[in-house]
XYZ file of C-alpha atoms in Angstrom:
571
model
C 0.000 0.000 0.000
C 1.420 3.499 -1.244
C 0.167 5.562 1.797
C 0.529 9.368 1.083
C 2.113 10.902 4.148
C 0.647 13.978 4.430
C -3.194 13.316 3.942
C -2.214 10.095 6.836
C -0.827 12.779 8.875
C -3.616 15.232 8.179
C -6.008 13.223 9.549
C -4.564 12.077 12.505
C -4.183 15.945 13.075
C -8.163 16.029 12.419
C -9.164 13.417 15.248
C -7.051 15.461 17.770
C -4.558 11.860 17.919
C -1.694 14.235 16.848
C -0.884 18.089 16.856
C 0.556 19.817 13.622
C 4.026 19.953 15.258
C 3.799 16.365 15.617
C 3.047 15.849 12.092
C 5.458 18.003 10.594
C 8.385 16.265 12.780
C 6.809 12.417 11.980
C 7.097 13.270 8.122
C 10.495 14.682 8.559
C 11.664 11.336 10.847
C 10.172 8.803 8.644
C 12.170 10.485 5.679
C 15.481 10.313 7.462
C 14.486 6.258 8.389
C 14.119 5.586 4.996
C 10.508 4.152 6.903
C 7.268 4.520 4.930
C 4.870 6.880 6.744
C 2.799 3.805 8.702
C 5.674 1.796 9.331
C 7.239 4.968 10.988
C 4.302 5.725 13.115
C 3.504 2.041 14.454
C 7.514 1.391 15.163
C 8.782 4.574 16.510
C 5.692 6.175 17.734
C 3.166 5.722 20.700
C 0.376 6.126 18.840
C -2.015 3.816 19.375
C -2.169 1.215 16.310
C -6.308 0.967 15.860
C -6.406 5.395 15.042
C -3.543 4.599 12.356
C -5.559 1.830 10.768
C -8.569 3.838 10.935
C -6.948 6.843 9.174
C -5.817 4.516 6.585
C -8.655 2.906 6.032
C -10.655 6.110 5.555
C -8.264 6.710 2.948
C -8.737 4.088 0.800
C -12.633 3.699 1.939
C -12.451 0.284 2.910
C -13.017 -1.353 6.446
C -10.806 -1.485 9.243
C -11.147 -4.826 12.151
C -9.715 -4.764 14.899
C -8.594 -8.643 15.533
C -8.131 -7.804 19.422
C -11.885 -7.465 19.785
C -13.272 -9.974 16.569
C -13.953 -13.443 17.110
C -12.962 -15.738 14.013
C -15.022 -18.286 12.664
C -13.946 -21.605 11.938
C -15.822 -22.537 9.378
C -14.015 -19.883 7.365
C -10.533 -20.692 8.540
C -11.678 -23.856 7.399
C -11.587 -22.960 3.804
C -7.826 -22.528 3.261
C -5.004 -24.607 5.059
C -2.699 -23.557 7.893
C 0.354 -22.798 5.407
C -1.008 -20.557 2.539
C -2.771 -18.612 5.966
C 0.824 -18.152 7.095
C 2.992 -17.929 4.330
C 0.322 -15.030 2.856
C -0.179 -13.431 6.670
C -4.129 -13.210 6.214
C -6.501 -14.999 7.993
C -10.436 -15.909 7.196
C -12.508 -14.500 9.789
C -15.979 -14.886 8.521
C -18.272 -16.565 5.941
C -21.797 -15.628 4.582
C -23.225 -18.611 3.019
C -26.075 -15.817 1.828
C -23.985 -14.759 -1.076
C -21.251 -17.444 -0.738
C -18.237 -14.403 -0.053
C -15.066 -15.076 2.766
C -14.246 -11.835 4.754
C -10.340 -12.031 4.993
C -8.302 -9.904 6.610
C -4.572 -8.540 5.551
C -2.386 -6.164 5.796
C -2.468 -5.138 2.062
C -6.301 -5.333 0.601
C -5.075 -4.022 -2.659
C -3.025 -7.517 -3.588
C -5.314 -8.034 -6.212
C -3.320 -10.715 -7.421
C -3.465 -12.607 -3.854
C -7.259 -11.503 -4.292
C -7.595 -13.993 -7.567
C -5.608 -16.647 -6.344
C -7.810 -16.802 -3.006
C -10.735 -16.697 -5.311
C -9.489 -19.817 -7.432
C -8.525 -21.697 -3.859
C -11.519 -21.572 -2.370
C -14.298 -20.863 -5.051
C -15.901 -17.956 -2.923
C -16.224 -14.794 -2.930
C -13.254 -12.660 -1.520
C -13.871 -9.546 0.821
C -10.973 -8.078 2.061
C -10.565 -5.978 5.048
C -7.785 -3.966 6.701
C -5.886 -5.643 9.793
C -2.411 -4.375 11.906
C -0.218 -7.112 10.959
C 0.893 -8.242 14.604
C -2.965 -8.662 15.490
C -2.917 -11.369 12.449
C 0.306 -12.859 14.026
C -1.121 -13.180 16.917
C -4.321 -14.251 16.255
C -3.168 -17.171 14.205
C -0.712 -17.807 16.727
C -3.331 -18.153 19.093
C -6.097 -20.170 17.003
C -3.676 -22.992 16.081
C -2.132 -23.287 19.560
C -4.718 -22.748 22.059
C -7.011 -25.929 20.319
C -9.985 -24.439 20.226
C -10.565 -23.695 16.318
C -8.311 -26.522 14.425
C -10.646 -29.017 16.726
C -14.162 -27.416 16.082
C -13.079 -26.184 12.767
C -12.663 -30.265 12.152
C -15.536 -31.264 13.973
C -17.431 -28.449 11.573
C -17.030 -30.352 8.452
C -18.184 -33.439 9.710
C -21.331 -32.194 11.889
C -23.066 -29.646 9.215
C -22.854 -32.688 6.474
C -24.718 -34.829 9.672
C -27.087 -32.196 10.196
C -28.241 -31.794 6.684
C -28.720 -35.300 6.115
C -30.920 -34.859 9.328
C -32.874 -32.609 8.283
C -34.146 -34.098 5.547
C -34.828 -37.697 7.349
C -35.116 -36.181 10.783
C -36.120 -38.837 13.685
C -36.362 -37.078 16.573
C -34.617 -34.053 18.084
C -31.219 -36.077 19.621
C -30.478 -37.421 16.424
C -27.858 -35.333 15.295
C -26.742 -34.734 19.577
C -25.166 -38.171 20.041
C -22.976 -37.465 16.920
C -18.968 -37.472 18.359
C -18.601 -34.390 16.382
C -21.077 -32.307 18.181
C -20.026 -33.488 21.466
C -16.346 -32.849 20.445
C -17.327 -29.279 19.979
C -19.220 -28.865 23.196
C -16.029 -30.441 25.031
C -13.724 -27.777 22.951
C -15.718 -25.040 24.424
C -15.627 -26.134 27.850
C -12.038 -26.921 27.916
C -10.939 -23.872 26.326
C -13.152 -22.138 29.088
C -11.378 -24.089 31.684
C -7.895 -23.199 29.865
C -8.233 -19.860 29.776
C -9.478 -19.178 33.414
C -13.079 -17.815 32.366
C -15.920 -17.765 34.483
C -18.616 -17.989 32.675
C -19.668 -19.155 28.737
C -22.254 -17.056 26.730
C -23.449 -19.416 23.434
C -25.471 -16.418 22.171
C -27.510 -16.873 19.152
C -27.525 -14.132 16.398
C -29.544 -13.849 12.608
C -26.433 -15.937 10.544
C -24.111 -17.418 13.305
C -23.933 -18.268 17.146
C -21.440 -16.350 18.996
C -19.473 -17.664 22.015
C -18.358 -14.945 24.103
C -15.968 -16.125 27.270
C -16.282 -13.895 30.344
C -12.576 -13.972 31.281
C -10.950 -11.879 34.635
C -14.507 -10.082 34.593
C -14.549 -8.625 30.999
C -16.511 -10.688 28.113
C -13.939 -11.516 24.678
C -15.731 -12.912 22.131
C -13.379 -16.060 20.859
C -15.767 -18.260 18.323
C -18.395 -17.903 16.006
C -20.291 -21.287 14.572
C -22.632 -21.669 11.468
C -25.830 -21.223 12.620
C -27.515 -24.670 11.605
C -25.664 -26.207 14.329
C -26.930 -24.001 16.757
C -30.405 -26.311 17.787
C -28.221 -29.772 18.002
C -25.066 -27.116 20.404
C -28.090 -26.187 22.783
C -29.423 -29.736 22.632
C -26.279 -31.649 23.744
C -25.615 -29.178 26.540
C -29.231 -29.892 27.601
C -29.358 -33.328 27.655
C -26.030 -33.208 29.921
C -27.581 -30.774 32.228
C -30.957 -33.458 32.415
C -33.153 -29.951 31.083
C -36.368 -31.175 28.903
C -34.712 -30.812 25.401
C -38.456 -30.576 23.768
C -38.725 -27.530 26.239
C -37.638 -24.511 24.494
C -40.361 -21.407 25.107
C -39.634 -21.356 28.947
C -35.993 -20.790 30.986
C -34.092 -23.483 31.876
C -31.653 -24.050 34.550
C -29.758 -27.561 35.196
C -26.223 -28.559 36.266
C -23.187 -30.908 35.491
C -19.870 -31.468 36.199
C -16.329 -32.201 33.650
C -13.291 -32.902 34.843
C -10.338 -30.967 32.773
C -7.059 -32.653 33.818
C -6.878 -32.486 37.039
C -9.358 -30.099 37.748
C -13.022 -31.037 38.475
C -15.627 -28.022 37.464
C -19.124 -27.720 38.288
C -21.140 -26.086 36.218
C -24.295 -24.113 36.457
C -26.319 -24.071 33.105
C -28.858 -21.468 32.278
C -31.340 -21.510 28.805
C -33.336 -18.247 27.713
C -35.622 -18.171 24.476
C -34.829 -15.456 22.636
C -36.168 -14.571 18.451
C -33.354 -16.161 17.383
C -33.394 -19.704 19.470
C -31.830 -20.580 22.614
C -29.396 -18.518 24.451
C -27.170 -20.311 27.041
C -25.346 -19.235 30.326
C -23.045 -21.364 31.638
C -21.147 -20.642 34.839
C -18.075 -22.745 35.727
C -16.989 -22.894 39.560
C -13.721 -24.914 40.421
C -14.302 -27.702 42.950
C -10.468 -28.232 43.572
C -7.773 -25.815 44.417
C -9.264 -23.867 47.524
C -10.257 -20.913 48.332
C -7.958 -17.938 48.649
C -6.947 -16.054 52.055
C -8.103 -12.667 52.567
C -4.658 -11.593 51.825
C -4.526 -13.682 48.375
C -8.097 -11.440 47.825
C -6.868 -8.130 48.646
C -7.071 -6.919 52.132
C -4.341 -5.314 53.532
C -3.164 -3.810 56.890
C -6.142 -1.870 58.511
C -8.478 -3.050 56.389
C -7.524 -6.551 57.535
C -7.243 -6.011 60.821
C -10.233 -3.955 61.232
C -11.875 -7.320 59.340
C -10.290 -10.022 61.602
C -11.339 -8.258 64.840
C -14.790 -8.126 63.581
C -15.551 -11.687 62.852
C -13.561 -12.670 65.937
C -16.078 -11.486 67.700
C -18.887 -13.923 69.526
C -21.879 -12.502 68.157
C -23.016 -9.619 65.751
C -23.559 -8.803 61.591
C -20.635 -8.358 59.125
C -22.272 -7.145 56.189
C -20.563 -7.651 52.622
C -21.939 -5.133 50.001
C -21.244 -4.812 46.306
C -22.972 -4.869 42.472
C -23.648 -8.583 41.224
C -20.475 -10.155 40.119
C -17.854 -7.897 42.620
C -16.825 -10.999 44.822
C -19.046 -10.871 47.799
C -19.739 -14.898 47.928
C -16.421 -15.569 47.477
C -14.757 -13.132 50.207
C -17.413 -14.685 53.050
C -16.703 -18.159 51.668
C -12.503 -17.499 52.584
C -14.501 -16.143 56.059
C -16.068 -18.980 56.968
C -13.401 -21.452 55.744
C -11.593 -19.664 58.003
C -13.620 -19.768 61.231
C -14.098 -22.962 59.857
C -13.250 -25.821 63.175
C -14.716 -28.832 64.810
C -16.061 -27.261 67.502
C -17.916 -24.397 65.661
C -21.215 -25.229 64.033
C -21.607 -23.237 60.891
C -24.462 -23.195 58.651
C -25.335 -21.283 55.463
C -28.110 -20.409 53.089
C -27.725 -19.843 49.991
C -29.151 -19.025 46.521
C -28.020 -21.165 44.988
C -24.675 -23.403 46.961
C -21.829 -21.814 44.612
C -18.624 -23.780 46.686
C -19.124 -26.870 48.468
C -17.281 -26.429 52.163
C -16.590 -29.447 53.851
C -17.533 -29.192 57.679
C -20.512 -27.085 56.791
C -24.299 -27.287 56.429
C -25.183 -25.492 52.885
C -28.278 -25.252 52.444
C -30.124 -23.965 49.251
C -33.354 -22.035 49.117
C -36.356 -23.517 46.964
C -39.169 -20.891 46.860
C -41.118 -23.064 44.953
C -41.179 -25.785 48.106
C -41.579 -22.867 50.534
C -37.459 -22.903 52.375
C -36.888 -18.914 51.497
C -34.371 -16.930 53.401
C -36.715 -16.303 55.840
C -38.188 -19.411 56.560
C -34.439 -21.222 56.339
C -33.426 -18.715 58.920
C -36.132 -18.975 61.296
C -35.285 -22.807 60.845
C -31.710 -22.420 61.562
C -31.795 -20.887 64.870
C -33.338 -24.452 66.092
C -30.505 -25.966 64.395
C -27.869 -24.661 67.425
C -25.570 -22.615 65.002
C -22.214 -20.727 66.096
C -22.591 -18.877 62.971
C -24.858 -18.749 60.013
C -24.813 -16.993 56.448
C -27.384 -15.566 54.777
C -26.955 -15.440 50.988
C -28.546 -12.249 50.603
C -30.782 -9.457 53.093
C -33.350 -8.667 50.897
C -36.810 -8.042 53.034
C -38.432 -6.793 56.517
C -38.419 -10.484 57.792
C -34.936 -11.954 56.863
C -33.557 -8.216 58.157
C -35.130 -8.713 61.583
C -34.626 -12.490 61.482
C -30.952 -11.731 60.959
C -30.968 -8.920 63.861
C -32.552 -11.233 66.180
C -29.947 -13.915 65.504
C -26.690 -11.478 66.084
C -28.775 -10.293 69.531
C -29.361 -14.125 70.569
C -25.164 -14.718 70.486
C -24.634 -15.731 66.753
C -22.315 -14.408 64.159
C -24.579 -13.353 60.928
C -22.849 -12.672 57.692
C -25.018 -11.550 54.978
C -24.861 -9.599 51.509
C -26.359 -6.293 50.719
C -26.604 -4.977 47.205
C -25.479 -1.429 47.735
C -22.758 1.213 46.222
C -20.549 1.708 49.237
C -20.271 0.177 52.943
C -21.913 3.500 54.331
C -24.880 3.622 52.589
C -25.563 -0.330 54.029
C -26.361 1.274 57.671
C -29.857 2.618 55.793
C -30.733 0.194 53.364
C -30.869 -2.151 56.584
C -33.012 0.587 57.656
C -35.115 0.795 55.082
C -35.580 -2.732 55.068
C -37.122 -2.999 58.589
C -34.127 -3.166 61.018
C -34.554 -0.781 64.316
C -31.723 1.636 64.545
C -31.305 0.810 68.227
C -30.510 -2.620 67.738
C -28.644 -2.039 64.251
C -26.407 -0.409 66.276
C -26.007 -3.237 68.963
C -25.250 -5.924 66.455
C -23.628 -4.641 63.648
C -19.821 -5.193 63.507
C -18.721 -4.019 60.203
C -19.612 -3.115 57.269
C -17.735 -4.330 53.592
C -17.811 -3.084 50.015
C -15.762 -3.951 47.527
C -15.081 -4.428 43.761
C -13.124 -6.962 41.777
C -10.012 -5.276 39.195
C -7.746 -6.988 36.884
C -4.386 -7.254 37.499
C -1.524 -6.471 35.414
C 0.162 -9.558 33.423
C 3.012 -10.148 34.808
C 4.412 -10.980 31.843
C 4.295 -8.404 29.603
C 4.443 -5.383 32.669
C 6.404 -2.096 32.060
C 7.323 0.795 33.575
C 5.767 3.999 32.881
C 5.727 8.106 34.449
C 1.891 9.118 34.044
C 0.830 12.364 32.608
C 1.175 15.421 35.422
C -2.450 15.521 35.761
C -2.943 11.827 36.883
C -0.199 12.198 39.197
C -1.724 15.430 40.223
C -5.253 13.129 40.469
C -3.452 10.364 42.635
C -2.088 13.082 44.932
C -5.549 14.807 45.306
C -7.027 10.937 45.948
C -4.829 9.783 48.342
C -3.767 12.866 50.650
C -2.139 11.360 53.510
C -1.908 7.915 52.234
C 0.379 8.608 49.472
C 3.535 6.695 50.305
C 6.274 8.909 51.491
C 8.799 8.630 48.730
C 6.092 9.899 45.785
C 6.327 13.390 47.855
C 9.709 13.840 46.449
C 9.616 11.659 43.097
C 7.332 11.373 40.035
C 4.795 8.749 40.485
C 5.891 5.515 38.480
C 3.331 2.787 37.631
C 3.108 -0.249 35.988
C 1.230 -1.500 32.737
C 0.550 -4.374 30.413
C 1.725 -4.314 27.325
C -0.241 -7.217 25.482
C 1.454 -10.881 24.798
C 0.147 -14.217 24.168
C -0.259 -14.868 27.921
C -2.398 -12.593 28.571
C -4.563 -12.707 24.819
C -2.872 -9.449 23.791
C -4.888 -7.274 27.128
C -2.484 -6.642 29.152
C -3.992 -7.899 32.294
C -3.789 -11.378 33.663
C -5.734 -12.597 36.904
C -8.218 -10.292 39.264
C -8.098 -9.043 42.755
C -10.842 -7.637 44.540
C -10.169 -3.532 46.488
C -11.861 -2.954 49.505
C -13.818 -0.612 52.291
C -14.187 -1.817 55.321
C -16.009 0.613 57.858
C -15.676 -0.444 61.124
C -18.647 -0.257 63.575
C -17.154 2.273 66.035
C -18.867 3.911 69.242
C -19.345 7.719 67.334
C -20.867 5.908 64.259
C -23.192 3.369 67.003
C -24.638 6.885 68.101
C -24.594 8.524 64.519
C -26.663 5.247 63.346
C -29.092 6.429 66.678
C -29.608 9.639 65.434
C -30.840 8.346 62.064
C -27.374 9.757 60.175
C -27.629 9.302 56.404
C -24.428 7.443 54.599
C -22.349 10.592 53.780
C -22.228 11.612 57.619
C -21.694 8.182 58.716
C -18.977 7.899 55.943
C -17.069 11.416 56.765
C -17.143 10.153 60.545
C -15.605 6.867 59.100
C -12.575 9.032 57.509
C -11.551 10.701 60.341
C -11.319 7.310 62.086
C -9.323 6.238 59.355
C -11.464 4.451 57.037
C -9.771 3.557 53.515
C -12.155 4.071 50.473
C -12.142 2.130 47.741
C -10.672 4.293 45.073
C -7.991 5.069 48.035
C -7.253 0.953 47.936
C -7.067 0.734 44.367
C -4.642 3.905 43.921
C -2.421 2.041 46.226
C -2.746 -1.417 44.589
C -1.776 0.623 41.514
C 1.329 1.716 43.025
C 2.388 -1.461 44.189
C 2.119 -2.116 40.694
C -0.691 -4.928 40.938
C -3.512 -3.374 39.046
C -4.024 0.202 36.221
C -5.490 3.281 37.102
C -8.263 2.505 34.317
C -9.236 -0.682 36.179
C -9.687 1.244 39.344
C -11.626 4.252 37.623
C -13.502 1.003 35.900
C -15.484 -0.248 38.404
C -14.971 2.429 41.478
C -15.849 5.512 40.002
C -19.102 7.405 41.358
């Protein structure tokens, strides 16, 4: 491609990526390289690669993808072999069997030459599209290592010719289910889930394909795409190991199974939802082996911890754990109780639904439908002689007084609230019945917190931020800034991208915390019916760590990004 500098340049200047000065010194610098004008600016620059592919791209009007963010298909990979892929550096992402054409991306959608030769190869239609040429590195790198396309991308061939011969002398609906090559593609999925550390599988169905998106460290990458006709016998085979009715498909579903991948056994919780283009499916994976992780291993650190520890050593009383769906809260009262955990402590839990099994405790799940809710399972529990006892979630008048009457009858309650910020639990309990009087007797502390990626530690660098977020870290932290940033610029750390980490830069999570202890000023501020910002300025002065506060410092330490922080605990 014959990129004229200037109008590249000019554009860049345009979208505010570059200033004029900048331009005028790249053209000059890529001149004395002997460097055409893109190679300059993605090799000696810090531009970010996706606005110099969009500026070219608007050039030549043709599209841009972004192979970071695109799923491939592997019905399309399918259609050329491994070596012309690699000794051409394209790569097939996606196939329309509407009007027969084979989206491929390259560096260099002009080869018209290439263009006719693909054409011949494959007998479809060729659509080009614009890629960064590391992206198509990597992406191949990663599709014929990691095992997940080669294997369905085999299993492809085989199942659609299955299917069609199906359909026209069709049986009954498991026909095409028991066939090894859909069940090799259901076990590719679930491995490469296990693999790759996600916690949950969407198998999302869509007009011409079914997308499986892979919620990995807390952020959804979409990975695969299938051919849609194979989409009815996918959601079948799943069923039929989760013992759902696979005739059933107008109402939710939910069932369970279990796979062991090496050495590690999964459960897994399966969940179906009709939607106008067939069967959606939710599946959540939850590790039976390995452990659960100390509170350290989760994130607290030195007040926060020891303001924690003193509360559930305590006899009696209500640690509450507060946070959005999805921020850890089940997981940090699990490493609780596996922790007060002993043979001469009866614990017992209720839950919605039993996420880890604990040995040495009664888990008990609620079943609305049979009549055990929270409340009834609680009310139940206190014949049961418990030391302590978790409720999966506070969410009316009668579990909240249930729950208060427990903590004032000598037992340790834990319990979840869904709320912002540990202050603002104090009302919500509240609003949801509890007397302020005896709020204050029982409760011990009070929890929020919010789960952040961490950086891969195998790609991490380096890096002075910009004046103004050091200024911003300064302004956030006051008197917690470590001494040494008083005197020096602020130096943090980053992920560059590599195959570890699928190119993001982040590998692994870790929760950041608030924990407001119950002290006796905020007893007598809960008395006078204080709303959550009094309560939580009363809380400062006594030392209380916010959130943002504990993710700044993570991010000094070098374990997590400023983003990730500014992610999830902004308000």
């Amino acid at each position: 491609m014959n990129i004229p500098p200037k109008q590249l340049l000019n554009i860049l200047v345009k979208n505010k990526v570059i200033n004029e000065e900048q331009a005028i010194q790249f053209e000059i610098n890529a001149l004395n390289k002997n460097l055409s004008i893109d190679k300059y600016l993605f090799q000696e620059t810090n531009i970010n690669k996706k606005d110099i592919l969009a500026a070219i791209a608007l050039i030549f009007k043709i599209d841009y993808v972004d192979l970071t963010n695109s799923a491939i298909d592997p019905q399309a990979l399918g259609f050329l072999s491994e070596s012309i892929i690699r000794k051409y550096s394209i790569i097939p992402i996606s196939y329309n069997p509407k009007d027969d054409s084979l989206t491929v991306a390259t560096t260099d959608p002009f080869d018209i030459t290439l263009f006719d030769f693909l054409e011949k190869k494959t007998g479809k239609k060729i659509v080009p599209v614009l890629a960064y040429e590391k992206d198509i590195e990597n992406a191949l790198n990663a599709f014929y290592t990691q095992n997940l396309s080669p294997e369905v991308r085999e299993a492809l061939s085989e199942v659609i010719t299955t299917s069609g011969q199906n359909n026209k002398n069709r049986q009954n609906e498991t026909a095409v289910v028991k066939e090894a090559p859909i069940t090799k593609i259901v076990n590719t999925i679930l491995e490469f889930a296990v693999n790759s550390r996600a916690s949950d599988i969407h198998i999302e169905p869509q007009e011409n394909k079914t997308r499986v998106r892979y919620r990995i460290d807390g952020i959804l990458q979409e990975k695969l795409t299938l051919p849609k006709p194979i989409h009815d016998s996918l959601v079948s085979r799943i069923k039929i190991l989760s013992e759902m009715k696979i005739d059933e498909k107008r109402i939710p579903q939910d069932g369970r199974f279990g796979i062991k991948v090496k050495d590690e056994e999964i459960d897994l919780r399966v969940s179906t939802l009709p939607t106008v283009h067939g069967e959606k499916i939710v599946i959540r994976l939850l590790k039976k082996t390995g452990g659960l992780p100390s509170l350290f291993d989760l994130g607290l650190r030195g007040p926060q911890l020891h303001n924690l520890e003193e509360a559930i050593s305590k006899p009696y009383g209500i640690i509450l754990v507060t946070g959005p769906t999805g921020s850890g809260k089940t997981t940090t009262l699990y490493s609780v109780l596996s922790r007060l955990n002993k043979p001469g402590v009866n614990i017992m839990t209720l839950e919605d639904p039993v996420e880890y099994q604990i040995p040495g405790i009664n888990q008990v799940q609620i079943n609305p439908q049979a009549g055990l809710t929270f409340a009834t399972g609680l009310r139940a529990f206190l014949r049961q002689d418990p030391n302590i006892i978790l409720v999966g979630e506070i969410r009316d008048q009668e579990t909240t007084q249930l729950a208060i009457q427990a903590a004032l009858t000598g037992h340790l309650v834990f319990s979840t609230l869904h709320t912002n910020d540990s202050a603002t639990a104090i009302p919500r309990l509240i609003d949801l019945g509890g007397e302020p009087f005896l709020i204050a007797s029982v409760l011990n502390a009070s929890v929020a917190q919010r789960i952040v990626r961490k950086v891969c530690s195998y790609c991490q660098t380096v890096y002075e931020p910009s004046l103004s977020v050091q200024k911003n870290i300064k302004d956030v932290l006051g008197e917690l800034l470590p001494k040494k940033y008083q005197t020096e610029p602020i130096k943090l750390i980053k992920g560059t991208g590599c195959h570890e980490c699928s190119q993001t830069g982040y590998l692994g999570r870790i929760a950041i915390f608030e924990v407001l202890k119950i002290s006796n000023n905020i007893n007598k501020m809960i008395l006078q019916h204080a709303d959550a910002r009094e309560i939580e300025d009363q809380a400062k002065k006594e030392g209380l760590i916010m959130m943002k506060q504990d993710g700044y410092l993570k991010a000094l330490e070098g374990i997590t990004t400023i983003e990730e922080v500014l992610r999830v605990a902004e308000v």
